[in-house]
Amino acid sequence: MLLTGKVSLAQFALAFVVDTCVAGALLCGAGLLFHGMLLLRGQTTWEWARGHHSYDLGTCHNLQAALGPRWALVWFWPFLASPLPGDGITFQTPGDVGLVTS
């Protein structure tokens, strides 16, 4: 349309910027939803790709493992101190928490 003269350069530039912003927002939203799903499942991307579910403690325990005991408040104020339950090297499994694995 720019080459045929039906739109001006300013209109073309505006449409390009808007389209790029919409595409970027959709990709960021998809990434946020995907990693939110991984957080709730207690998985990393590597574990998800290989079908491992070794650390799934249930939604509430997964949130506590990732965000600490005050996980609900951390959503609203990310700078709030909420110590994590582990040492960052070893992680709880369903057997450690007393959950039944299927």
Short mmCIF file of N, CA, C and O in Angstrom, two decimals:
data_model
loop_
_atom_site.label_atom_id
_atom_site.label_comp_id
_atom_site.label_asym_id
_atom_site.label_seq_id
_atom_site.Cartn_x
_atom_site.Cartn_y
_atom_site.Cartn_z
N MET A 1 0.82 -1.18 0.00
CA MET A 1 0.00 0.00 0.00
C MET A 1 0.87 1.25 0.00
O MET A 1 0.48 2.26 -0.57
N LEU A 2 2.01 1.17 0.65
CA LEU A 2 2.92 2.32 0.68
C LEU A 2 3.45 2.60 -0.73
O LEU A 2 3.54 3.75 -1.13
N LEU A 3 3.77 1.52 -1.46
CA LEU A 3 4.32 1.69 -2.81
C LEU A 3 3.28 2.24 -3.79
O LEU A 3 3.64 2.94 -4.74
N THR A 4 2.02 1.91 -3.61
CA THR A 4 0.99 2.39 -4.53
C THR A 4 0.48 3.78 -4.16
O THR A 4 -0.27 4.38 -4.92
N GLY A 5 0.87 4.29 -2.99
CA GLY A 5 0.48 5.63 -2.59
C GLY A 5 -0.86 5.72 -1.89
O GLY A 5 -1.39 6.81 -1.72
N LYS A 6 -1.43 4.59 -1.49
CA LYS A 6 -2.74 4.61 -0.83
C LYS A 6 -2.63 5.01 0.64
O LYS A 6 -3.63 5.41 1.24
N VAL A 7 -1.45 4.89 1.23
CA VAL A 7 -1.23 5.34 2.60
C VAL A 7 0.05 6.17 2.63
O VAL A 7 0.96 5.97 1.83
N SER A 8 0.09 7.07 3.57
CA SER A 8 1.29 7.89 3.70
C SER A 8 2.34 7.13 4.50
O SER A 8 2.06 6.11 5.13
N LEU A 9 3.54 7.68 4.51
CA LEU A 9 4.64 7.07 5.26
C LEU A 9 4.33 7.09 6.75
O LEU A 9 4.61 6.13 7.47
N ALA A 10 3.69 8.15 7.23
CA ALA A 10 3.34 8.24 8.65
C ALA A 10 2.30 7.18 9.03
O ALA A 10 2.40 6.54 10.08
N GLN A 11 1.31 6.98 8.17
CA GLN A 11 0.29 5.96 8.44
C GLN A 11 0.92 4.56 8.43
O GLN A 11 0.58 3.71 9.26
N PHE A 12 1.80 4.32 7.49
CA PHE A 12 2.48 3.03 7.40
C PHE A 12 3.33 2.79 8.65
O PHE A 12 3.32 1.70 9.23
N ALA A 13 4.08 3.80 9.07
CA ALA A 13 4.93 3.67 10.25
C ALA A 13 4.09 3.42 11.50
O ALA A 13 4.44 2.57 12.33
N LEU A 14 2.97 4.11 11.63
CA LEU A 14 2.09 3.91 12.79
C LEU A 14 1.53 2.49 12.78
O LEU A 14 1.51 1.82 13.82
N ALA A 15 1.08 2.02 11.64
CA ALA A 15 0.54 0.66 11.55
C ALA A 15 1.62 -0.37 11.88
O ALA A 15 1.35 -1.36 12.56
N PHE A 16 2.83 -0.15 11.42
CA PHE A 16 3.94 -1.07 11.71
C PHE A 16 4.25 -1.12 13.20
O PHE A 16 4.40 -2.19 13.79
N VAL A 17 4.29 0.03 13.84
CA VAL A 17 4.59 0.09 15.28
C VAL A 17 3.47 -0.57 16.08
O VAL A 17 3.74 -1.34 17.01
N VAL A 18 2.23 -0.29 15.72
CA VAL A 18 1.10 -0.89 16.44
C VAL A 18 1.10 -2.40 16.27
O VAL A 18 0.92 -3.15 17.24
N ASP A 19 1.31 -2.88 15.05
CA ASP A 19 1.35 -4.33 14.80
C ASP A 19 2.49 -4.99 15.57
O ASP A 19 2.32 -6.08 16.12
N THR A 20 3.64 -4.35 15.61
CA THR A 20 4.77 -4.89 16.35
C THR A 20 4.48 -4.94 17.84
O THR A 20 4.80 -5.92 18.52
N CYS A 21 3.86 -3.91 18.37
CA CYS A 21 3.50 -3.89 19.80
C CYS A 21 2.47 -4.96 20.14
O CYS A 21 2.57 -5.63 21.17
N VAL A 22 1.48 -5.15 19.29
CA VAL A 22 0.47 -6.17 19.52
C VAL A 22 1.10 -7.56 19.48
O VAL A 22 0.84 -8.40 20.35
N ALA A 23 1.96 -7.82 18.50
CA ALA A 23 2.62 -9.12 18.42
C ALA A 23 3.51 -9.36 19.64
O ALA A 23 3.53 -10.46 20.20
N GLY A 24 4.23 -8.34 20.07
CA GLY A 24 5.08 -8.47 21.25
C GLY A 24 4.27 -8.72 22.51
O GLY A 24 4.65 -9.54 23.35
N ALA A 25 3.14 -8.04 22.64
CA ALA A 25 2.28 -8.24 23.82
C ALA A 25 1.70 -9.65 23.83
O ALA A 25 1.62 -10.29 24.89
N LEU A 26 1.31 -10.17 22.67
CA LEU A 26 0.79 -11.53 22.60
C LEU A 26 1.86 -12.55 22.97
O LEU A 26 1.59 -13.51 23.70
N LEU A 27 3.07 -12.37 22.48
CA LEU A 27 4.16 -13.29 22.81
C LEU A 27 4.52 -13.21 24.29
O LEU A 27 4.75 -14.25 24.93
N CYS A 28 4.57 -12.03 24.85
CA CYS A 28 4.86 -11.89 26.29
C CYS A 28 3.75 -12.51 27.13
O CYS A 28 4.03 -13.16 28.15
N GLY A 29 2.52 -12.31 26.73
CA GLY A 29 1.40 -12.91 27.45
C GLY A 29 1.43 -14.42 27.40
O GLY A 29 1.17 -15.09 28.41
N ALA A 30 1.77 -14.97 26.24
CA ALA A 30 1.87 -16.43 26.12
C ALA A 30 3.00 -16.96 27.00
O ALA A 30 2.84 -17.99 27.66
N GLY A 31 4.13 -16.27 27.03
CA GLY A 31 5.23 -16.68 27.88
C GLY A 31 4.88 -16.60 29.35
O GLY A 31 5.24 -17.48 30.15
N LEU A 32 4.15 -15.55 29.75
CA LEU A 32 3.72 -15.41 31.14
C LEU A 32 2.77 -16.53 31.54
O LEU A 32 2.92 -17.12 32.62
N LEU A 33 1.82 -16.85 30.69
CA LEU A 33 0.89 -17.94 30.98
C LEU A 33 1.60 -19.28 31.06
O LEU A 33 1.33 -20.10 31.95
N PHE A 34 2.52 -19.53 30.14
CA PHE A 34 3.26 -20.79 30.13
C PHE A 34 4.08 -20.96 31.40
O PHE A 34 4.04 -22.01 32.05
N HIS A 35 4.81 -19.93 31.78
CA HIS A 35 5.66 -20.05 32.98
C HIS A 35 4.84 -20.01 34.26
O HIS A 35 5.25 -20.58 35.27
N GLY A 36 3.68 -19.37 34.23
CA GLY A 36 2.76 -19.47 35.37
C GLY A 36 2.26 -20.89 35.55
O GLY A 36 2.16 -21.39 36.67
N MET A 37 1.95 -21.56 34.43
CA MET A 37 1.55 -22.96 34.49
C MET A 37 2.68 -23.82 35.06
O MET A 37 2.45 -24.70 35.89
N LEU A 38 3.91 -23.56 34.63
CA LEU A 38 5.05 -24.31 35.16
C LEU A 38 5.23 -24.07 36.65
O LEU A 38 5.53 -25.00 37.40
N LEU A 39 5.04 -22.84 37.10
CA LEU A 39 5.14 -22.52 38.52
C LEU A 39 4.12 -23.31 39.33
O LEU A 39 4.44 -23.90 40.37
N LEU A 40 2.89 -23.35 38.86
CA LEU A 40 1.84 -24.06 39.58
C LEU A 40 2.05 -25.57 39.57
O LEU A 40 1.61 -26.27 40.48
N ARG A 41 2.75 -26.08 38.56
CA ARG A 41 3.04 -27.51 38.48
C ARG A 41 4.35 -27.90 39.15
O ARG A 41 4.65 -29.08 39.28
N GLY A 42 5.14 -26.93 39.55
CA GLY A 42 6.42 -27.23 40.18
C GLY A 42 7.44 -27.79 39.20
O GLY A 42 8.20 -28.68 39.56
N GLN A 43 7.46 -27.27 37.99
CA GLN A 43 8.35 -27.78 36.95
C GLN A 43 9.23 -26.67 36.39
O GLN A 43 8.90 -25.49 36.50
N THR A 44 10.32 -27.09 35.79
CA THR A 44 11.12 -26.19 34.97
C THR A 44 10.77 -26.46 33.51
O THR A 44 10.08 -27.44 33.20
N THR A 45 11.25 -25.63 32.61
CA THR A 45 10.99 -25.86 31.19
C THR A 45 11.60 -27.18 30.74
O THR A 45 10.99 -27.92 29.95
N TRP A 46 12.77 -27.52 31.24
CA TRP A 46 13.43 -28.77 30.89
C TRP A 46 12.59 -29.97 31.33
O TRP A 46 12.43 -30.93 30.60
N GLU A 47 12.06 -29.91 32.56
CA GLU A 47 11.23 -31.00 33.06
C GLU A 47 9.93 -31.11 32.28
O GLU A 47 9.44 -32.21 32.01
N TRP A 48 9.35 -29.99 31.91
CA TRP A 48 8.11 -30.00 31.13
C TRP A 48 8.33 -30.65 29.77
O TRP A 48 7.51 -31.45 29.31
N ALA A 49 9.44 -30.32 29.12
CA ALA A 49 9.72 -30.85 27.79
C ALA A 49 9.93 -32.36 27.82
O ALA A 49 9.67 -33.05 26.83
N ARG A 50 10.40 -32.90 28.95
CA ARG A 50 10.67 -34.32 29.05
C ARG A 50 9.59 -35.07 29.82
O ARG A 50 9.69 -36.27 30.03
N GLY A 51 8.57 -34.38 30.29
CA GLY A 51 7.45 -35.01 30.97
C GLY A 51 7.73 -35.43 32.40
O GLY A 51 7.04 -36.30 32.92
N HIS A 52 8.70 -34.82 33.06
CA HIS A 52 9.01 -35.14 34.45
C HIS A 52 8.07 -34.37 35.39
O HIS A 52 7.81 -33.19 35.19
N HIS A 53 7.57 -35.05 36.41
CA HIS A 53 6.71 -34.43 37.42
C HIS A 53 7.23 -34.76 38.81
O HIS A 53 6.46 -34.98 39.73
N SER A 54 8.54 -34.78 39.00
CA SER A 54 9.14 -35.24 40.25
C SER A 54 8.92 -34.29 41.42
O SER A 54 8.97 -34.73 42.57
N TYR A 55 8.69 -33.03 41.17
CA TYR A 55 8.64 -32.04 42.24
C TYR A 55 7.28 -31.37 42.38
O TYR A 55 7.17 -30.32 43.00
N ASP A 56 6.24 -31.95 41.83
CA ASP A 56 4.90 -31.36 41.91
C ASP A 56 4.31 -31.64 43.28
O ASP A 56 3.94 -32.77 43.59
N LEU A 57 4.21 -30.63 44.12
CA LEU A 57 3.72 -30.76 45.48
C LEU A 57 2.27 -30.30 45.63
O LEU A 57 1.76 -30.24 46.73
N GLY A 58 1.64 -29.94 44.54
CA GLY A 58 0.31 -29.33 44.60
C GLY A 58 0.46 -27.82 44.47
O GLY A 58 1.51 -27.26 44.74
N THR A 59 -0.59 -27.18 44.06
CA THR A 59 -0.54 -25.75 43.75
C THR A 59 -0.03 -24.90 44.91
O THR A 59 0.87 -24.10 44.76
N CYS A 60 -0.61 -25.09 46.08
CA CYS A 60 -0.24 -24.25 47.23
C CYS A 60 1.21 -24.47 47.65
O CYS A 60 1.96 -23.52 47.88
N HIS A 61 1.63 -25.72 47.74
CA HIS A 61 3.01 -26.02 48.13
C HIS A 61 4.01 -25.57 47.06
O HIS A 61 5.12 -25.15 47.39
N ASN A 62 3.62 -25.66 45.79
CA ASN A 62 4.51 -25.18 44.72
C ASN A 62 4.72 -23.68 44.82
O ASN A 62 5.83 -23.18 44.64
N LEU A 63 3.65 -22.94 45.11
CA LEU A 63 3.77 -21.49 45.28
C LEU A 63 4.64 -21.16 46.49
O LEU A 63 5.46 -20.24 46.45
N GLN A 64 4.49 -21.90 47.58
CA GLN A 64 5.31 -21.67 48.77
C GLN A 64 6.77 -22.00 48.49
O GLN A 64 7.66 -21.31 48.99
N ALA A 65 7.03 -23.03 47.70
CA ALA A 65 8.42 -23.40 47.39
C ALA A 65 9.09 -22.34 46.52
O ALA A 65 10.29 -22.09 46.65
N ALA A 66 8.33 -21.69 45.66
CA ALA A 66 8.91 -20.70 44.75
C ALA A 66 8.93 -19.29 45.33
O ALA A 66 9.86 -18.52 45.06
N LEU A 67 7.92 -18.93 46.15
CA LEU A 67 7.78 -17.56 46.62
C LEU A 67 7.89 -17.41 48.13
O LEU A 67 7.86 -16.29 48.63
N GLY A 68 8.00 -18.51 48.86
CA GLY A 68 8.13 -18.45 50.30
C GLY A 68 6.80 -18.57 51.00
O GLY A 68 5.74 -18.65 50.36
N PRO A 69 6.81 -18.58 52.34
CA PRO A 69 5.57 -18.80 53.10
C PRO A 69 4.55 -17.66 52.96
O PRO A 69 3.36 -17.88 53.13
N ARG A 70 4.99 -16.47 52.62
CA ARG A 70 4.05 -15.35 52.44
C ARG A 70 3.82 -15.09 50.95
O ARG A 70 3.80 -13.96 50.49
N TRP A 71 3.62 -16.18 50.19
CA TRP A 71 3.52 -16.09 48.74
C TRP A 71 2.35 -15.22 48.29
O TRP A 71 2.45 -14.54 47.28
N ALA A 72 1.25 -15.21 49.03
CA ALA A 72 0.09 -14.40 48.61
C ALA A 72 0.41 -12.91 48.67
O ALA A 72 -0.01 -12.15 47.80
N LEU A 73 1.16 -12.49 49.68
CA LEU A 73 1.52 -11.07 49.80
C LEU A 73 2.61 -10.68 48.80
O LEU A 73 2.66 -9.53 48.36
N VAL A 74 3.45 -11.63 48.43
CA VAL A 74 4.54 -11.35 47.48
C VAL A 74 3.98 -10.98 46.11
O VAL A 74 4.58 -10.22 45.36
N TRP A 75 2.78 -11.50 45.76
CA TRP A 75 2.17 -11.13 44.48
C TRP A 75 1.90 -9.63 44.43
O TRP A 75 2.01 -9.00 43.39
N PHE A 76 1.51 -9.04 45.57
CA PHE A 76 1.17 -7.62 45.60
C PHE A 76 2.35 -6.72 45.90
O PHE A 76 2.38 -5.57 45.47
N TRP A 77 3.33 -7.23 46.64
CA TRP A 77 4.52 -6.44 46.99
C TRP A 77 5.74 -7.34 46.85
O TRP A 77 6.14 -8.01 47.80
N PRO A 78 6.37 -7.37 45.67
CA PRO A 78 7.47 -8.29 45.42
C PRO A 78 8.71 -8.04 46.27
O PRO A 78 9.58 -8.91 46.36
N PHE A 79 8.81 -6.89 46.92
CA PHE A 79 9.99 -6.57 47.73
C PHE A 79 9.84 -7.06 49.16
O PHE A 79 10.75 -6.88 49.97
N LEU A 80 8.74 -7.68 49.49
CA LEU A 80 8.49 -8.21 50.82
C LEU A 80 9.40 -9.41 51.08
O LEU A 80 9.56 -10.28 50.22
N ALA A 81 10.00 -9.46 52.27
CA ALA A 81 10.86 -10.58 52.63
C ALA A 81 10.00 -11.82 52.86
O ALA A 81 9.09 -11.80 53.68
N SER A 82 10.28 -12.87 52.12
CA SER A 82 9.56 -14.13 52.26
C SER A 82 10.58 -15.25 52.03
O SER A 82 10.79 -15.69 50.90
N PRO A 83 11.26 -15.69 53.10
CA PRO A 83 12.35 -16.66 52.94
C PRO A 83 11.87 -17.96 52.32
O PRO A 83 10.79 -18.46 52.63
N LEU A 84 12.69 -18.50 51.44
CA LEU A 84 12.34 -19.75 50.77
C LEU A 84 12.59 -20.93 51.70
O LEU A 84 13.47 -20.89 52.56
N PRO A 85 11.82 -22.01 51.55
CA PRO A 85 11.92 -23.12 52.49
C PRO A 85 13.19 -23.96 52.35
O PRO A 85 13.60 -24.60 53.30
N GLY A 86 13.82 -23.95 51.20
CA GLY A 86 14.98 -24.80 50.99
C GLY A 86 16.26 -24.03 50.89
O GLY A 86 16.32 -22.82 51.12
N ASP A 87 17.32 -24.76 50.51
CA ASP A 87 18.63 -24.13 50.37
C ASP A 87 18.96 -23.76 48.93
O ASP A 87 20.01 -23.23 48.66
N GLY A 88 18.09 -24.08 47.99
CA GLY A 88 18.30 -23.76 46.58
C GLY A 88 19.04 -24.84 45.82
O GLY A 88 19.22 -24.73 44.62
N ILE A 89 19.46 -25.88 46.52
CA ILE A 89 20.17 -26.99 45.87
C ILE A 89 19.35 -28.26 45.92
O ILE A 89 19.25 -28.99 44.94
N THR A 90 18.74 -28.52 47.05
CA THR A 90 17.87 -29.69 47.19
C THR A 90 16.44 -29.20 47.35
O THR A 90 16.17 -28.16 47.96
N PHE A 91 15.51 -29.95 46.79
CA PHE A 91 14.11 -29.55 46.78
C PHE A 91 13.24 -30.69 47.27
O PHE A 91 13.58 -31.86 47.13
N GLN A 92 12.11 -30.35 47.86
CA GLN A 92 11.20 -31.35 48.38
C GLN A 92 10.52 -32.09 47.24
O GLN A 92 10.26 -31.53 46.18
N THR A 93 10.21 -33.35 47.49
CA THR A 93 9.45 -34.17 46.56
C THR A 93 8.13 -34.52 47.23
O THR A 93 7.97 -34.32 48.43
N PRO A 94 7.17 -35.04 46.48
CA PRO A 94 5.89 -35.40 47.11
C PRO A 94 6.06 -36.39 48.25
O PRO A 94 5.31 -36.34 49.23
N GLY A 95 7.04 -37.26 48.21
CA GLY A 95 7.27 -38.20 49.30
C GLY A 95 7.75 -37.52 50.56
O GLY A 95 7.44 -37.95 51.67
N ASP A 96 8.51 -36.43 50.42
CA ASP A 96 9.01 -35.69 51.59
C ASP A 96 7.88 -34.96 52.32
O ASP A 96 7.90 -34.82 53.54
N VAL A 97 6.90 -34.50 51.58
CA VAL A 97 5.81 -33.71 52.15
C VAL A 97 4.69 -34.62 52.65
O VAL A 97 3.85 -34.21 53.43
N GLY A 98 4.71 -35.86 52.23
CA GLY A 98 3.67 -36.80 52.65
C GLY A 98 2.51 -36.88 51.67
O GLY A 98 1.44 -37.36 52.01
N LEU A 99 2.74 -36.44 50.44
CA LEU A 99 1.70 -36.52 49.42
C LEU A 99 1.78 -37.88 48.73
O LEU A 99 2.86 -38.45 48.58
N VAL A 100 0.65 -38.39 48.30
CA VAL A 100 0.61 -39.67 47.60
C VAL A 100 0.89 -39.42 46.13
O VAL A 100 0.26 -38.57 45.51
N THR A 101 1.84 -40.14 45.56
CA THR A 101 2.14 -40.01 44.13
C THR A 101 1.40 -41.08 43.38
O THR A 101 1.21 -42.19 43.86
N SER A 102 0.97 -40.74 42.19
CA SER A 102 0.25 -41.73 41.37
C SER A 102 1.06 -42.12 40.17
O SER A 102 1.93 -41.47 39.72
#
